[in-house]
PDB file of C-alpha atoms in Angstrom:
ATOM      1  CA  MET A   1     -35.747  52.457 -20.489  1.00 41.00           C
ATOM      2  CA  LYS A   2     -37.658  49.241 -21.255  1.00 41.00           C
ATOM      3  CA  PHE A   3     -38.251  50.355 -24.860  1.00 37.00           C
ATOM      4  CA  LYS A   4     -34.544  51.056 -25.268  1.00 40.00           C
ATOM      5  CA  SER A   5     -33.719  47.611 -23.867  1.00 41.00           C
ATOM      6  CA  LEU A   6     -36.018  45.991 -26.414  1.00 40.00           C
ATOM      7  CA  ILE A   7     -34.491  47.966 -29.276  1.00 38.00           C
ATOM      8  CA  LEU A   8     -30.977  47.021 -28.191  1.00 40.00           C
ATOM      9  CA  ALA A   9     -31.867  43.371 -27.758  1.00 44.00           C
ATOM     10  CA  ALA A  10     -33.585  43.251 -31.154  1.00 44.00           C
ATOM     11  CA  ALA A  11     -30.504  44.744 -32.760  1.00 42.00           C
ATOM     12  CA  ALA A  12     -28.275  42.239 -30.995  1.00 44.00           C
ATOM     13  CA  PHE A  13     -30.522  39.365 -32.072  1.00 44.00           C
ATOM     14  CA  GLY A  14     -30.387  40.521 -35.672  1.00 44.00           C
ATOM     15  CA  ALA A  15     -26.611  40.934 -35.806  1.00 39.00           C
ATOM     16  CA  SER A  16     -25.127  38.584 -38.357  1.00 33.00           C
ATOM     17  CA  VAL A  17     -21.360  38.886 -37.923  1.00 33.00           C
ATOM     18  CA  VAL A  18     -18.996  38.561 -35.006  1.00 34.00           C
ATOM     19  CA  ALA A  19     -16.516  41.290 -35.964  1.00 32.00           C
ATOM     20  CA  PRO A  20     -18.516  44.461 -35.285  1.00 34.00           C
ATOM     21  CA  ILE A  21     -19.336  45.569 -31.804  1.00 33.00           C
ATOM     22  CA  ALA A  22     -23.009  46.372 -32.132  1.00 36.00           C
ATOM     23  CA  LEU A  23     -24.488  47.949 -29.030  1.00 37.00           C
ATOM     24  CA  THR A  24     -24.276  48.202 -25.320  1.00 36.00           C
ATOM     25  CA  ALA A  25     -27.235  47.541 -23.100  1.00 36.00           C
ATOM     26  CA  PRO A  26     -28.548  50.059 -20.594  1.00 35.00           C
ATOM     27  CA  ALA A  27     -28.354  49.794 -16.829  1.00 36.00           C
ATOM     28  CA  GLN A  28     -24.747  48.739 -16.521  1.00 38.00           C
ATOM     29  CA  ALA A  29     -22.254  49.345 -13.765  1.00 36.00           C
ATOM     30  CA  ASP A  30     -18.767  50.612 -14.489  1.00 37.00           C
ATOM     31  CA  GLY A  31     -16.168  47.937 -14.010  1.00 39.00           C
ATOM     32  CA  GLY A  32     -17.467  44.830 -15.671  1.00 51.00           C
ATOM     33  CA  VAL A  33     -20.764  43.381 -14.544  1.00 55.00           C
ATOM     34  CA  PHE A  34     -24.042  43.890 -16.357  1.00 60.00           C
ATOM     35  CA  VAL A  35     -26.497  44.873 -13.682  1.00 54.00           C
ATOM     36  CA  GLY A  36     -29.738  43.624 -15.164  1.00 54.00           C
ATOM     37  CA  VAL A  37     -32.873  45.157 -16.505  1.00 45.00           C
ATOM     38  CA  GLU A  38     -34.021  46.552 -13.160  1.00 50.00           C
ATOM     39  CA  GLY A  39     -31.322  49.210 -13.215  1.00 52.00           C
ATOM     40  CA  GLY A  40     -29.168  50.496 -10.442  1.00 64.00           C
ATOM     41  CA  ALA A  41     -25.885  48.764  -9.805  1.00 78.00           C
ATOM     42  CA  ILE A  42     -27.308  45.432  -8.640  1.00 87.00           C
ATOM     43  CA  ALA A  43     -25.880  42.448 -10.512  1.00 90.00           C
ATOM     44  CA  LEU A  44     -28.215  39.720 -11.785  1.00 91.00           C
ATOM     45  CA  SER A  45     -31.242  41.830 -10.837  1.00 90.00           C
ATOM     46  CA  GLY A  46     -30.603  40.858  -7.230  1.00 93.00           C
ATOM     47  CA  TYR A  47     -30.414  37.079  -7.637  1.00 95.00           C
ATOM     48  CA  ASP A  48     -27.896  35.193  -5.511  1.00 97.00           C
ATOM     49  CA  THR A  49     -25.298  34.012  -8.035  1.00 96.00           C
ATOM     50  CA  VAL A  50     -24.029  31.269  -5.705  1.00 97.00           C
ATOM     51  CA  SER A  51     -27.538  29.781  -5.522  1.00 96.00           C
ATOM     52  CA  TYR A  52     -27.337  28.833  -9.215  1.00 96.00           C
ATOM     53  CA  PHE A  53     -24.642  26.333  -8.283  1.00 95.00           C
ATOM     54  CA  GLN A  54     -26.245  24.852  -5.154  1.00 92.00           C
ATOM     55  CA  GLY A  55     -28.945  22.315  -4.403  1.00 78.00           C
ATOM     56  CA  SER A  56     -31.577  22.215  -7.093  1.00 78.00           C
ATOM     57  CA  GLY A  57     -29.773  24.849  -9.130  1.00 71.00           C
ATOM     58  CA  THR A  58     -32.796  27.111  -8.947  1.00 84.00           C
ATOM     59  CA  PRO A  59     -31.680  30.689  -8.425  1.00 93.00           C
ATOM     60  CA  ILE A  60     -33.096  32.562  -5.484  1.00 95.00           C
ATOM     61  CA  ARG A  61     -33.300  36.241  -4.696  1.00 94.00           C
ATOM     62  CA  GLY A  62     -30.582  37.706  -2.581  1.00 96.00           C
ATOM     63  CA  SER A  63     -30.854  40.438   0.005  1.00 96.00           C
ATOM     64  CA  ALA A  64     -29.036  43.751   0.324  1.00 94.00           C
ATOM     65  CA  GLN A  65     -28.272  42.564   3.862  1.00 97.00           C
ATOM     66  CA  PHE A  66     -25.706  40.177   2.313  1.00 98.00           C
ATOM     67  CA  LYS A  67     -24.066  42.379  -0.313  1.00 96.00           C
ATOM     68  CA  VAL A  68     -20.649  42.060  -1.916  1.00 96.00           C
ATOM     69  CA  MET A  69     -19.263  44.701  -4.267  1.00 91.00           C
ATOM     70  CA  HIS A  70     -17.452  43.260  -7.264  1.00 89.00           C
ATOM     71  CA  ASP A  71     -16.407  44.990 -10.493  1.00 83.00           C
ATOM     72  CA  GLY A  72     -18.517  48.025  -9.667  1.00 80.00           C
ATOM     73  CA  ALA A  73     -21.764  46.159  -9.001  1.00 85.00           C
ATOM     74  CA  ALA A  74     -23.513  44.956  -5.866  1.00 90.00           C
ATOM     75  CA  PHE A  75     -24.097  41.223  -5.749  1.00 94.00           C
ATOM     76  CA  HIS A  76     -26.864  40.257  -3.336  1.00 96.00           C
ATOM     77  CA  PHE A  77     -26.887  36.912  -1.548  1.00 97.00           C
ATOM     78  CA  SER A  78     -29.426  34.920   0.395  1.00 97.00           C
ATOM     79  CA  SER A  79     -26.991  34.235   3.244  1.00 97.00           C
ATOM     80  CA  GLN A  80     -23.672  35.360   4.657  1.00 98.00           C
ATOM     81  CA  ALA A  81     -22.271  31.928   3.782  1.00 98.00           C
ATOM     82  CA  ASN A  82     -23.052  32.485   0.081  1.00 97.00           C
ATOM     83  CA  ALA A  83     -21.612  35.997   0.203  1.00 98.00           C
ATOM     84  CA  ASP A  84     -18.428  34.562   1.735  1.00 98.00           C
ATOM     85  CA  LEU A  85     -18.179  31.865  -0.969  1.00 98.00           C
ATOM     86  CA  PHE A  86     -18.486  34.509  -3.661  1.00 98.00           C
ATOM     87  CA  GLU A  87     -15.947  36.782  -2.009  1.00 97.00           C
ATOM     88  CA  GLU A  88     -13.438  33.927  -1.806  1.00 98.00           C
ATOM     89  CA  ASN A  89     -13.711  33.170  -5.525  1.00 96.00           C
ATOM     90  CA  PRO A  90     -15.876  35.580  -7.541  1.00 95.00           C
ATOM     91  CA  ASP A  91     -14.687  34.193 -10.893  1.00 93.00           C
ATOM     92  CA  GLN A  92     -16.188  30.821 -10.004  1.00 96.00           C
ATOM     93  CA  TYR A  93     -19.671  32.284  -9.444  1.00 96.00           C
ATOM     94  CA  ALA A  94     -19.934  35.506 -11.465  1.00 94.00           C
ATOM     95  CA  PRO A  95     -21.893  35.159 -14.716  1.00 94.00           C
ATOM     96  CA  GLN A  96     -19.908  34.958 -17.925  1.00 94.00           C
ATOM     97  CA  TYR A  97     -19.705  38.002 -20.210  1.00 91.00           C
ATOM     98  CA  GLY A  98     -20.607  40.247 -17.313  1.00 88.00           C
ATOM     99  CA  GLY A  99     -24.121  38.778 -17.235  1.00 90.00           C
ATOM    100  CA  HIS A 100     -24.893  39.741 -20.831  1.00 91.00           C
ATOM    101  CA  CYS A 101     -26.644  37.282 -23.148  1.00 95.00           C
ATOM    102  CA  ALA A 102     -24.147  34.572 -24.088  1.00 97.00           C
ATOM    103  CA  TRP A 103     -25.675  33.990 -27.529  1.00 97.00           C
ATOM    104  CA  ALA A 104     -25.605  37.697 -28.435  1.00 95.00           C
ATOM    105  CA  MET A 105     -21.976  37.786 -27.376  1.00 95.00           C
ATOM    106  CA  SER A 106     -21.254  35.006 -29.896  1.00 96.00           C
ATOM    107  CA  ARG A 107     -22.499  37.512 -32.499  1.00 94.00           C
ATOM    108  CA  GLY A 108     -20.231  40.242 -31.134  1.00 91.00           C
ATOM    109  CA  SER A 109     -23.128  42.093 -29.495  1.00 90.00           C
ATOM    110  CA  LEU A 110     -24.175  43.036 -25.995  1.00 89.00           C
ATOM    111  CA  ALA A 111     -27.731  42.288 -24.927  1.00 90.00           C
ATOM    112  CA  PRO A 112     -29.278  41.908 -21.479  1.00 89.00           C
ATOM    113  CA  GLY A 113     -29.122  38.485 -19.885  1.00 91.00           C
ATOM    114  CA  ASP A 114     -32.262  37.325 -18.090  1.00 93.00           C
ATOM    115  CA  PRO A 115     -31.301  35.820 -14.709  1.00 94.00           C
ATOM    116  CA  ALA A 116     -34.159  33.312 -15.048  1.00 94.00           C
ATOM    117  CA  LEU A 117     -32.859  32.017 -18.412  1.00 95.00           C
ATOM    118  CA  TYR A 118     -29.527  30.449 -17.646  1.00 96.00           C
ATOM    119  CA  ARG A 119     -27.373  27.369 -18.033  1.00 96.00           C
ATOM    120  CA  ILE A 120     -24.430  26.141 -16.016  1.00 96.00           C
ATOM    121  CA  HIS A 121     -21.953  24.713 -18.509  1.00 97.00           C
ATOM    122  CA  GLY A 122     -18.410  23.672 -17.710  1.00 96.00           C
ATOM    123  CA  GLY A 123     -18.874  25.056 -14.213  1.00 96.00           C
ATOM    124  CA  LYS A 124     -19.698  28.544 -15.538  1.00 97.00           C
ATOM    125  CA  LEU A 125     -22.956  30.528 -15.458  1.00 96.00           C
ATOM    126  CA  TYR A 126     -24.330  31.741 -18.796  1.00 97.00           C
ATOM    127  CA  LEU A 127     -27.447  33.885 -19.243  1.00 96.00           C
ATOM    128  CA  ASN A 128     -29.646  34.364 -22.300  1.00 96.00           C
ATOM    129  CA  PHE A 129     -31.915  37.182 -23.443  1.00 95.00           C
ATOM    130  CA  ASN A 130     -35.152  35.196 -23.974  1.00 96.00           C
ATOM    131  CA  ARG A 131     -36.407  31.627 -24.443  1.00 97.00           C
ATOM    132  CA  ASP A 132     -35.977  31.645 -28.227  1.00 97.00           C
ATOM    133  CA  VAL A 133     -32.382  32.779 -27.904  1.00 97.00           C
ATOM    134  CA  GLN A 134     -31.802  30.208 -25.173  1.00 97.00           C
ATOM    135  CA  SER A 135     -33.159  27.450 -27.404  1.00 97.00           C
ATOM    136  CA  THR A 136     -30.659  28.437 -30.093  1.00 97.00           C
ATOM    137  CA  TRP A 137     -27.858  28.659 -27.509  1.00 96.00           C
ATOM    138  CA  LEU A 138     -28.610  25.185 -26.153  1.00 97.00           C
ATOM    139  CA  GLY A 139     -28.276  23.734 -29.654  1.00 97.00           C
ATOM    140  CA  ASP A 140     -24.519  24.380 -29.767  1.00 98.00           C
ATOM    141  CA  ILE A 141     -23.254  25.715 -26.446  1.00 98.00           C
ATOM    142  CA  ASP A 142     -19.605  24.868 -27.059  1.00 98.00           C
ATOM    143  CA  GLY A 143     -19.692  26.359 -30.549  1.00 98.00           C
ATOM    144  CA  PHE A 144     -21.220  29.584 -29.274  1.00 98.00           C
ATOM    145  CA  ILE A 145     -18.745  29.796 -26.385  1.00 98.00           C
ATOM    146  CA  SER A 146     -15.876  29.412 -28.861  1.00 98.00           C
ATOM    147  CA  LYS A 147     -17.182  32.566 -30.578  1.00 97.00           C
ATOM    148  CA  SER A 148     -18.279  34.427 -27.432  1.00 96.00           C
ATOM    149  CA  ASP A 149     -14.996  34.226 -25.520  1.00 95.00           C
ATOM    150  CA  PRO A 150     -12.894  36.002 -28.167  1.00 95.00           C
ATOM    151  CA  ALA A 151     -15.694  38.480 -28.929  1.00 93.00           C
ATOM    152  CA  TRP A 152     -15.905  39.422 -25.233  1.00 92.00           C
ATOM    153  CA  SER A 153     -12.158  40.007 -25.043  1.00 90.00           C
ATOM    154  CA  GLN A 154     -12.352  42.362 -28.059  1.00 87.00           C
ATOM    155  CA  ILE A 155     -14.993  44.660 -26.601  1.00 80.00           C
ATOM    156  CA  PRO A 156     -13.265  47.633 -24.996  1.00 73.00           C
ATOM    157  CA  ASP A 157     -14.181  48.307 -21.384  1.00 68.00           C
ATOM    158  CA  GLY A 158     -15.823  51.594 -22.299  1.00 56.00           C
ATOM    159  CA  LYS A 159     -18.100  49.849 -24.807  1.00 57.00           C
ATOM    160  CA  ARG A 160     -18.927  46.921 -22.520  1.00 60.00           C
ATOM    161  CA  PHE A 161     -20.220  48.932 -19.643  1.00 50.00           C
ATOM    162  CA  GLY A 162     -21.254  52.417 -20.590  1.00 39.00           C
ATOM    163  CA  ASP A 163     -24.248  53.864 -22.366  1.00 32.00           C
TER     164      ASP A 163
END
C-alpha cells in the first residue's frame, strides 16, 4: 500500500498538463473525502479539521469518541464542540479537493494530502503531498487554486474516490 502511494504521488508530481486525469490515490472513501494514508474511512488521518482553524492553527488528533460522518468518511474531533461546529457547516472546515494534494490537483492529478502539510488560504484548508510540493504551492497559491478548482470539478466521482 505504501509503495503504491509513492508510485501514485510520483506520477502526480510528474504530470505536466491539467487536461488529463492521471491517477487516483489509494485509501479513499466513497462519497468525496480522501481518507489519508493510514487507510480505513477516516478523513485527514484522524486529525480534527476544526482545530486547523482555531487557536494556534496547529492541527490536533481527533478521537473516534467525537466522530461525524460526512461524504462517506469519518471525521474525528478532539471535542464535541468541534464536532458540532463541523456538523453545522462542513464546507467551512472540510479540506479542499477532498483532502488531496492541492498542487497535484492544479496539474489535474490526485495525490495524497499530508495533514501536517497544510495552509489555510481564503478561509479554506489546503493540503500538500510533501514539503517540496508545498514550497511550490506557496509560491503561487492563487494561481494554483485557479487551476485546481476547475480540474477538481472535471474529475468524475468514480475517478476521484475509487481505486
